[in-house]
């Protein structure tokens, strides 16, 4: 059974700092890995999707990497802003039905 | 393009009462998912529909939870009777179609329904 772990569970940083969120998964037989953002009281917004054949994806100040063999992914956020404050969820896509298995998330607070 | 719609947004009930949630997926999306997200945890898949058929309901507590998608569009999720541990956010998501081969069809999530069971 696939298990996804995210460390740290919570993180507080001053504005402008670069930061890294970590995600690990137990079964390397995945199709893709996806990073989501969740704001309080709202649904999930997809940030980046990395295909299993790729090693990284970039969107603006966000960069996500994938190392399938070691079961790890990182989300790098450059020059953090208070508007980046949210919970960040990592999910892997696998299985015959291509289902999402989520980690518990990292709650990020960027202090002005 | 309209996103995934869910209602109600919030619901408070007493234990042993019944409750129903409604989801309208993005137009043309064949696959619909219901997730349960307990506070401090990631979403957990409850049931997956492909059109009006069930693909996977292995994590649905069938003694109290039921879901249907009669016409392959809207879906309802029901809990009867509710327990305290059912307090969570219930998320609905849809995708264009179920993943085929090595492809993956991105899931789009609704705002969720926050259920509190007292």
PDB file of C-alpha atoms in Angstrom:
ATOM      1  CA  UNK A   1       0.000   0.000   0.000  1.00  0.00           C
ATOM      2  CA  UNK A   2       1.373   3.376  -1.019  1.00  0.00           C
ATOM      3  CA  UNK A   3       2.209   5.774   1.824  1.00  0.00           C
ATOM      4  CA  UNK A   4       3.136   9.419   1.340  1.00  0.00           C
ATOM      5  CA  UNK A   5       4.933  11.422   4.037  1.00  0.00           C
ATOM      6  CA  UNK A   6       5.524  15.160   4.130  1.00  0.00           C
ATOM      7  CA  UNK A   7       8.090  16.872   6.304  1.00  0.00           C
ATOM      8  CA  UNK A   8       7.871  19.260   8.039  1.00  0.00           C
ATOM      9  CA  UNK A   9       4.228  19.320   9.107  1.00  0.00           C
ATOM     10  CA  UNK A  10       4.445  23.079   9.670  1.00  0.00           C
ATOM     11  CA  UNK A  11       6.920  25.759   8.687  1.00  0.00           C
ATOM     12  CA  UNK A  12       7.140  29.466   9.457  1.00  0.00           C
ATOM     13  CA  UNK A  13       9.578  31.690   7.566  1.00  0.00           C
ATOM     14  CA  UNK A  14      10.175  35.420   7.109  1.00  0.00           C
ATOM     15  CA  UNK A  15       9.193  36.991   3.808  1.00  0.00           C
ATOM     16  CA  UNK A  16      11.825  36.741   1.065  1.00  0.00           C
ATOM     17  CA  UNK A  17      13.330  33.482   2.240  1.00  0.00           C
ATOM     18  CA  UNK A  18      13.804  30.522  -0.131  1.00  0.00           C
ATOM     19  CA  UNK A  19      12.383  27.277   1.235  1.00  0.00           C
ATOM     20  CA  UNK A  20      12.076  23.571   0.483  1.00  0.00           C
ATOM     21  CA  UNK A  21       9.166  21.255   1.261  1.00  0.00           C
ATOM     22  CA  UNK A  22       9.801  17.525   1.281  1.00  0.00           C
ATOM     23  CA  UNK A  23       7.681  14.581   0.181  1.00  0.00           C
ATOM     24  CA  UNK A  24       8.540  10.871   0.295  1.00  0.00           C
ATOM     25  CA  UNK A  25       6.611   7.833  -0.938  1.00  0.00           C
ATOM     26  CA  UNK A  26       7.055   4.121  -0.295  1.00  0.00           C
ATOM     27  CA  UNK A  27       6.185   2.585  -3.678  1.00  0.00           C
ATOM     28  CA  UNK A  28       8.264   3.887  -6.574  1.00  0.00           C
ATOM     29  CA  UNK A  29       5.871   2.422  -9.168  1.00  0.00           C
ATOM     30  CA  UNK A  30       4.078   5.719  -9.740  1.00  0.00           C
ATOM     31  CA  UNK A  31       2.859   7.366 -12.924  1.00  0.00           C
ATOM     32  CA  UNK A  32       3.082  10.974 -11.814  1.00  0.00           C
ATOM     33  CA  UNK A  33       3.516  13.179  -8.765  1.00  0.00           C
ATOM     34  CA  UNK A  34       1.505  16.305  -8.145  1.00  0.00           C
ATOM     35  CA  UNK A  35       1.851  19.239  -5.755  1.00  0.00           C
ATOM     36  CA  UNK A  36      -1.290  21.046  -4.599  1.00  0.00           C
ATOM     37  CA  UNK A  37      -1.995  24.158  -2.595  1.00  0.00           C
ATOM     38  CA  UNK A  38      -4.940  24.348  -0.170  1.00  0.00           C
ATOM     39  CA  UNK A  39      -6.147  27.606   1.348  1.00  0.00           C
ATOM     40  CA  UNK A  40      -8.384  27.569   4.449  1.00  0.00           C
ATOM     41  CA  UNK A  41     -11.977  26.764   3.560  1.00  0.00           C
ATOM     42  CA  UNK A  42     -11.139  26.148  -0.075  1.00  0.00           C
ATOM     43  CA  UNK A  43     -10.509  23.211  -2.347  1.00  0.00           C
ATOM     44  CA  UNK A  44      -7.206  22.104  -3.815  1.00  0.00           C
ATOM     45  CA  UNK A  45      -5.365  24.025  -6.490  1.00  0.00           C
ATOM     46  CA  UNK A  46      -2.891  22.100  -8.636  1.00  0.00           C
ATOM     47  CA  UNK A  47       0.554  23.711  -8.692  1.00  0.00           C
ATOM     48  CA  UNK A  48       2.810  21.312 -10.583  1.00  0.00           C
ATOM     49  CA  UNK A  49       2.509  17.847 -12.084  1.00  0.00           C
ATOM     50  CA  UNK A  50       5.663  15.835 -12.781  1.00  0.00           C
ATOM     51  CA  UNK A  51       5.444  12.873 -15.134  1.00  0.00           C
ATOM     52  CA  UNK A  52       7.300   9.769 -13.936  1.00  0.00           C
ATOM     53  CA  UNK A  53       9.811  10.166 -16.789  1.00  0.00           C
ATOM     54  CA  UNK A  54      10.634  13.742 -15.779  1.00  0.00           C
ATOM     55  CA  UNK A  55      12.951  14.954 -13.048  1.00  0.00           C
ATOM     56  CA  UNK A  56      11.543  18.413 -12.475  1.00  0.00           C
ATOM     57  CA  UNK A  57       8.916  21.001 -13.357  1.00  0.00           C
ATOM     58  CA  UNK A  58       8.976  24.757 -12.920  1.00  0.00           C
ATOM     59  CA  UNK A  59       6.254  27.372 -12.700  1.00  0.00           C
ATOM     60  CA  UNK A  60       7.214  30.908 -11.782  1.00  0.00           C
ATOM     61  CA  UNK A  61       8.836  30.864  -8.344  1.00  0.00           C
ATOM     62  CA  UNK A  62       8.041  27.176  -7.856  1.00  0.00           C
ATOM     63  CA  UNK A  63      10.257  24.256  -8.793  1.00  0.00           C
ATOM     64  CA  UNK A  64       9.404  20.636  -8.076  1.00  0.00           C
ATOM     65  CA  UNK A  65      11.819  17.746  -8.448  1.00  0.00           C
ATOM     66  CA  UNK A  66      11.213  14.013  -8.548  1.00  0.00           C
ATOM     67  CA  UNK A  67      13.584  11.145  -7.763  1.00  0.00           C
ATOM     68  CA  UNK A  68      11.524   8.007  -8.342  1.00  0.00           C
ATOM     69  CA  UNK A  69      14.247   5.562  -7.396  1.00  0.00           C
ATOM     70  CA  UNK A  70      14.638   7.040  -3.922  1.00  0.00           C
ATOM     71  CA  UNK A  71      10.930   7.814  -3.514  1.00  0.00           C
ATOM     72  CA  UNK A  72      11.409  11.531  -2.955  1.00  0.00           C
ATOM     73  CA  UNK A  73      10.144  14.856  -4.253  1.00  0.00           C
ATOM     74  CA  UNK A  74      10.889  18.413  -3.196  1.00  0.00           C
ATOM     75  CA  UNK A  75       8.997  21.642  -3.791  1.00  0.00           C
ATOM     76  CA  UNK A  76      11.259  24.695  -3.855  1.00  0.00           C
ATOM     77  CA  UNK A  77       9.681  28.111  -3.354  1.00  0.00           C
ATOM     78  CA  UNK A  78      11.899  31.075  -4.176  1.00  0.00           C
ATOM     79  CA  UNK A  79      11.582  34.499  -2.567  1.00  0.00           C
ATOM     80  CA  UNK A  80       8.579  33.563  -0.436  1.00  0.00           C
ATOM     81  CA  UNK A  81       5.708  36.027   0.014  1.00  0.00           C
ATOM     82  CA  UNK A  82       2.910  36.274   2.623  1.00  0.00           C
ATOM     83  CA  UNK A  83       0.491  35.232  -0.135  1.00  0.00           C
ATOM     84  CA  UNK A  84       2.267  31.875  -0.279  1.00  0.00           C
ATOM     85  CA  UNK A  85       0.872  31.034   3.160  1.00  0.00           C
ATOM     86  CA  UNK A  86      -1.222  27.883   2.734  1.00  0.00           C
ATOM     87  CA  UNK A  87      -1.059  24.119   3.158  1.00  0.00           C
ATOM     88  CA  UNK A  88       0.962  22.332   0.483  1.00  0.00           C
ATOM     89  CA  UNK A  89      -0.011  18.770  -0.344  1.00  0.00           C
ATOM     90  CA  UNK A  90       1.975  16.198  -2.283  1.00  0.00           C
ATOM     91  CA  UNK A  91       0.152  13.367  -4.054  1.00  0.00           C
ATOM     92  CA  UNK A  92       1.332  10.420  -6.122  1.00  0.00           C
ATOM     93  CA  UNK A  93      -0.647   8.846  -8.916  1.00  0.00           C
ATOM     94  CA  UNK A  94      -0.470   5.094  -9.212  1.00  0.00           C
ATOM     95  CA  UNK A  95      -2.372   1.840  -9.359  1.00  0.00           C
ATOM     96  CA  UNK A  96      -4.564   0.432 -12.103  1.00  0.00           C
ATOM     97  CA  UNK A  97      -7.148   3.183 -11.579  1.00  0.00           C
ATOM     98  CA  UNK A  98      -4.535   5.967 -11.572  1.00  0.00           C
ATOM     99  CA  UNK A  99      -5.614   7.185  -8.148  1.00  0.00           C
ATOM    100  CA  UNK A 100      -4.178   9.960  -6.039  1.00  0.00           C
ATOM    101  CA  UNK A 101      -2.591   9.121  -2.682  1.00  0.00           C
ATOM    102  CA  UNK A 102      -1.976  12.238  -0.610  1.00  0.00           C
ATOM    103  CA  UNK A 103       0.457  13.166   2.106  1.00  0.00           C
ATOM    104  CA  UNK A 104      -0.759  15.034   5.192  1.00  0.00           C
ATOM    105  CA  UNK A 105       0.599  18.338   3.964  1.00  0.00           C
ATOM    106  CA  UNK A 106       2.963  21.065   5.142  1.00  0.00           C
ATOM    107  CA  UNK A 107       1.327  24.168   6.604  1.00  0.00           C
ATOM    108  CA  UNK A 108       3.419  27.133   5.490  1.00  0.00           C
ATOM    109  CA  UNK A 109       3.279  30.579   7.084  1.00  0.00           C
ATOM    110  CA  UNK A 110       5.260  33.407   5.518  1.00  0.00           C
ATOM    111  CA  UNK A 111       5.630  36.307   7.913  1.00  0.00           C
ATOM    112  CA  UNK A 112       5.670  39.865   6.537  1.00  0.00           C
TER     113      UNK A 112
ATOM    114  CA  UNK B   1     -15.138  27.427 -17.684  1.00  0.00           C
ATOM    115  CA  UNK B   2     -17.124  26.712 -14.524  1.00  0.00           C
ATOM    116  CA  UNK B   3     -15.349  24.638 -11.906  1.00  0.00           C
ATOM    117  CA  UNK B   4     -16.578  21.783  -9.739  1.00  0.00           C
ATOM    118  CA  UNK B   5     -19.568  22.908  -7.676  1.00  0.00           C
ATOM    119  CA  UNK B   6     -20.458  21.519  -4.266  1.00  0.00           C
ATOM    120  CA  UNK B   7     -23.247  22.215  -1.806  1.00  0.00           C
ATOM    121  CA  UNK B   8     -23.784  22.881   0.964  1.00  0.00           C
ATOM    122  CA  UNK B   9     -20.503  24.504   1.953  1.00  0.00           C
ATOM    123  CA  UNK B  10     -21.058  23.866   5.655  1.00  0.00           C
ATOM    124  CA  UNK B  11     -23.259  21.478   7.594  1.00  0.00           C
ATOM    125  CA  UNK B  12     -23.673  20.873  11.319  1.00  0.00           C
ATOM    126  CA  UNK B  13     -25.667  17.861  12.488  1.00  0.00           C
ATOM    127  CA  UNK B  14     -26.127  15.742  15.593  1.00  0.00           C
ATOM    128  CA  UNK B  15     -24.744  12.212  15.670  1.00  0.00           C
ATOM    129  CA  UNK B  16     -27.080   9.558  14.318  1.00  0.00           C
ATOM    130  CA  UNK B  17     -28.680  12.085  11.941  1.00  0.00           C
ATOM    131  CA  UNK B  18     -28.495  11.789   8.160  1.00  0.00           C
ATOM    132  CA  UNK B  19     -26.794  14.181   5.742  1.00  0.00           C
ATOM    133  CA  UNK B  20     -26.332  14.451   1.989  1.00  0.00           C
ATOM    134  CA  UNK B  21     -23.804  16.320  -0.111  1.00  0.00           C
ATOM    135  CA  UNK B  22     -24.134  17.290  -3.752  1.00  0.00           C
ATOM    136  CA  UNK B  23     -21.504  17.673  -6.458  1.00  0.00           C
ATOM    137  CA  UNK B  24     -21.702  18.960 -10.015  1.00  0.00           C
ATOM    138  CA  UNK B  25     -18.499  18.200 -11.957  1.00  0.00           C
ATOM    139  CA  UNK B  26     -16.983  20.183 -14.787  1.00  0.00           C
ATOM    140  CA  UNK B  27     -19.058  19.761 -17.940  1.00  0.00           C
ATOM    141  CA  UNK B  28     -17.875  16.812 -20.000  1.00  0.00           C
ATOM    142  CA  UNK B  29     -15.829  15.216 -17.238  1.00  0.00           C
ATOM    143  CA  UNK B  30     -16.527  11.500 -17.155  1.00  0.00           C
ATOM    144  CA  UNK B  31     -14.737  10.632 -13.921  1.00  0.00           C
ATOM    145  CA  UNK B  32     -15.923  11.852 -10.531  1.00  0.00           C
ATOM    146  CA  UNK B  33     -14.270  11.336  -7.152  1.00  0.00           C
ATOM    147  CA  UNK B  34     -15.361  11.844  -3.536  1.00  0.00           C
ATOM    148  CA  UNK B  35     -12.659  12.377  -0.914  1.00  0.00           C
ATOM    149  CA  UNK B  36     -12.797  12.691   2.871  1.00  0.00           C
ATOM    150  CA  UNK B  37     -10.276  15.052   4.475  1.00  0.00           C
ATOM    151  CA  UNK B  38     -10.015  14.888   8.256  1.00  0.00           C
ATOM    152  CA  UNK B  39      -8.395  17.886   9.933  1.00  0.00           C
ATOM    153  CA  UNK B  40      -4.607  17.690   9.699  1.00  0.00           C
ATOM    154  CA  UNK B  41      -4.627  14.891   7.118  1.00  0.00           C
ATOM    155  CA  UNK B  42      -4.532  14.639   3.364  1.00  0.00           C
ATOM    156  CA  UNK B  43      -7.661  13.751   1.398  1.00  0.00           C
ATOM    157  CA  UNK B  44      -8.572  10.059   1.281  1.00  0.00           C
ATOM    158  CA  UNK B  45     -10.464   8.647  -1.691  1.00  0.00           C
ATOM    159  CA  UNK B  46     -13.912   7.304  -0.774  1.00  0.00           C
ATOM    160  CA  UNK B  47     -15.353   6.440  -4.180  1.00  0.00           C
ATOM    161  CA  UNK B  48     -14.560   6.880  -7.863  1.00  0.00           C
ATOM    162  CA  UNK B  49     -17.161   6.911 -10.659  1.00  0.00           C
ATOM    163  CA  UNK B  50     -16.593   6.518 -14.382  1.00  0.00           C
ATOM    164  CA  UNK B  51     -19.737   7.946 -15.971  1.00  0.00           C
ATOM    165  CA  UNK B  52     -22.466   6.371 -13.801  1.00  0.00           C
ATOM    166  CA  UNK B  53     -20.521   3.231 -12.860  1.00  0.00           C
ATOM    167  CA  UNK B  54     -18.403   2.668  -9.751  1.00  0.00           C
ATOM    168  CA  UNK B  55     -14.687   2.126 -10.441  1.00  0.00           C
ATOM    169  CA  UNK B  56     -13.525   1.847  -6.826  1.00  0.00           C
ATOM    170  CA  UNK B  57     -15.402   2.068  -3.532  1.00  0.00           C
ATOM    171  CA  UNK B  58     -13.007  -0.017  -1.462  1.00  0.00           C
ATOM    172  CA  UNK B  59     -12.521   2.722   1.166  1.00  0.00           C
ATOM    173  CA  UNK B  60     -16.180   3.699   1.451  1.00  0.00           C
ATOM    174  CA  UNK B  61     -17.714   2.639   4.811  1.00  0.00           C
ATOM    175  CA  UNK B  62     -20.682   1.007   3.170  1.00  0.00           C
ATOM    176  CA  UNK B  63     -22.581   0.401   6.400  1.00  0.00           C
ATOM    177  CA  UNK B  64     -23.271   4.132   6.655  1.00  0.00           C
ATOM    178  CA  UNK B  65     -22.020   5.838   3.478  1.00  0.00           C
ATOM    179  CA  UNK B  66     -23.629   5.651   0.051  1.00  0.00           C
ATOM    180  CA  UNK B  67     -23.062   7.504  -3.189  1.00  0.00           C
ATOM    181  CA  UNK B  68     -24.714   7.625  -6.558  1.00  0.00           C
ATOM    182  CA  UNK B  69     -24.263   9.228  -9.928  1.00  0.00           C
ATOM    183  CA  UNK B  70     -27.438   8.195 -11.681  1.00  0.00           C
ATOM    184  CA  UNK B  71     -27.171  10.086 -14.976  1.00  0.00           C
ATOM    185  CA  UNK B  72     -23.404  10.215 -15.157  1.00  0.00           C
ATOM    186  CA  UNK B  73     -23.280  13.912 -14.254  1.00  0.00           C
ATOM    187  CA  UNK B  74     -24.237  15.106 -10.746  1.00  0.00           C
ATOM    188  CA  UNK B  75     -23.452  12.990  -7.737  1.00  0.00           C
ATOM    189  CA  UNK B  76     -24.691  12.762  -4.152  1.00  0.00           C
ATOM    190  CA  UNK B  77     -22.876  11.351  -1.137  1.00  0.00           C
ATOM    191  CA  UNK B  78     -24.985  10.360   1.862  1.00  0.00           C
ATOM    192  CA  UNK B  79     -24.122   9.467   5.441  1.00  0.00           C
ATOM    193  CA  UNK B  80     -26.740   7.646   7.503  1.00  0.00           C
ATOM    194  CA  UNK B  81     -26.385   7.603  10.475  1.00  0.00           C
ATOM    195  CA  UNK B  82     -23.515  10.023  11.102  1.00  0.00           C
ATOM    196  CA  UNK B  83     -20.869   9.439  13.762  1.00  0.00           C
ATOM    197  CA  UNK B  84     -18.592  11.921  15.501  1.00  0.00           C
ATOM    198  CA  UNK B  85     -15.602  10.640  13.518  1.00  0.00           C
ATOM    199  CA  UNK B  86     -17.309  11.616  10.255  1.00  0.00           C
ATOM    200  CA  UNK B  87     -16.512  15.271  10.976  1.00  0.00           C
ATOM    201  CA  UNK B  88     -14.352  16.261   8.017  1.00  0.00           C
ATOM    202  CA  UNK B  89     -14.274  18.158   4.750  1.00  0.00           C
ATOM    203  CA  UNK B  90     -15.796  16.206   1.875  1.00  0.00           C
ATOM    204  CA  UNK B  91     -14.185  17.072  -1.437  1.00  0.00           C
ATOM    205  CA  UNK B  92     -15.494  16.297  -4.876  1.00  0.00           C
ATOM    206  CA  UNK B  93     -13.190  16.204  -7.894  1.00  0.00           C
ATOM    207  CA  UNK B  94     -13.609  15.438 -11.575  1.00  0.00           C
ATOM    208  CA  UNK B  95     -11.372  14.596 -14.492  1.00  0.00           C
ATOM    209  CA  UNK B  96     -11.920  14.345 -18.216  1.00  0.00           C
ATOM    210  CA  UNK B  97     -11.542  10.598 -18.158  1.00  0.00           C
ATOM    211  CA  UNK B  98      -9.884   7.861 -16.197  1.00  0.00           C
ATOM    212  CA  UNK B  99      -6.166   7.497 -16.831  1.00  0.00           C
ATOM    213  CA  UNK B 100      -5.401   5.230 -19.756  1.00  0.00           C
ATOM    214  CA  UNK B 101      -2.014   3.610 -20.226  1.00  0.00           C
ATOM    215  CA  UNK B 102       0.574   5.931 -18.719  1.00  0.00           C
ATOM    216  CA  UNK B 103      -1.528   9.049 -19.193  1.00  0.00           C
ATOM    217  CA  UNK B 104      -3.091  10.891 -16.330  1.00  0.00           C
ATOM    218  CA  UNK B 105      -6.020  13.222 -16.501  1.00  0.00           C
ATOM    219  CA  UNK B 106      -5.717  16.029 -14.042  1.00  0.00           C
ATOM    220  CA  UNK B 107      -8.294  16.125 -11.268  1.00  0.00           C
ATOM    221  CA  UNK B 108     -10.031  19.427 -10.548  1.00  0.00           C
ATOM    222  CA  UNK B 109     -11.355  19.914  -7.033  1.00  0.00           C
ATOM    223  CA  UNK B 110     -14.430  21.659  -5.704  1.00  0.00           C
ATOM    224  CA  UNK B 111     -14.406  23.899  -2.582  1.00  0.00           C
ATOM    225  CA  UNK B 112     -15.602  21.070  -0.340  1.00  0.00           C
ATOM    226  CA  UNK B 113     -18.327  20.664   2.270  1.00  0.00           C
ATOM    227  CA  UNK B 114     -17.248  21.005   5.884  1.00  0.00           C
ATOM    228  CA  UNK B 115     -19.269  18.599   8.062  1.00  0.00           C
ATOM    229  CA  UNK B 116     -19.379  18.913  11.833  1.00  0.00           C
ATOM    230  CA  UNK B 117     -21.048  16.108  13.783  1.00  0.00           C
ATOM    231  CA  UNK B 118     -21.953  16.999  17.379  1.00  0.00           C
TER     232      UNK B 118
END
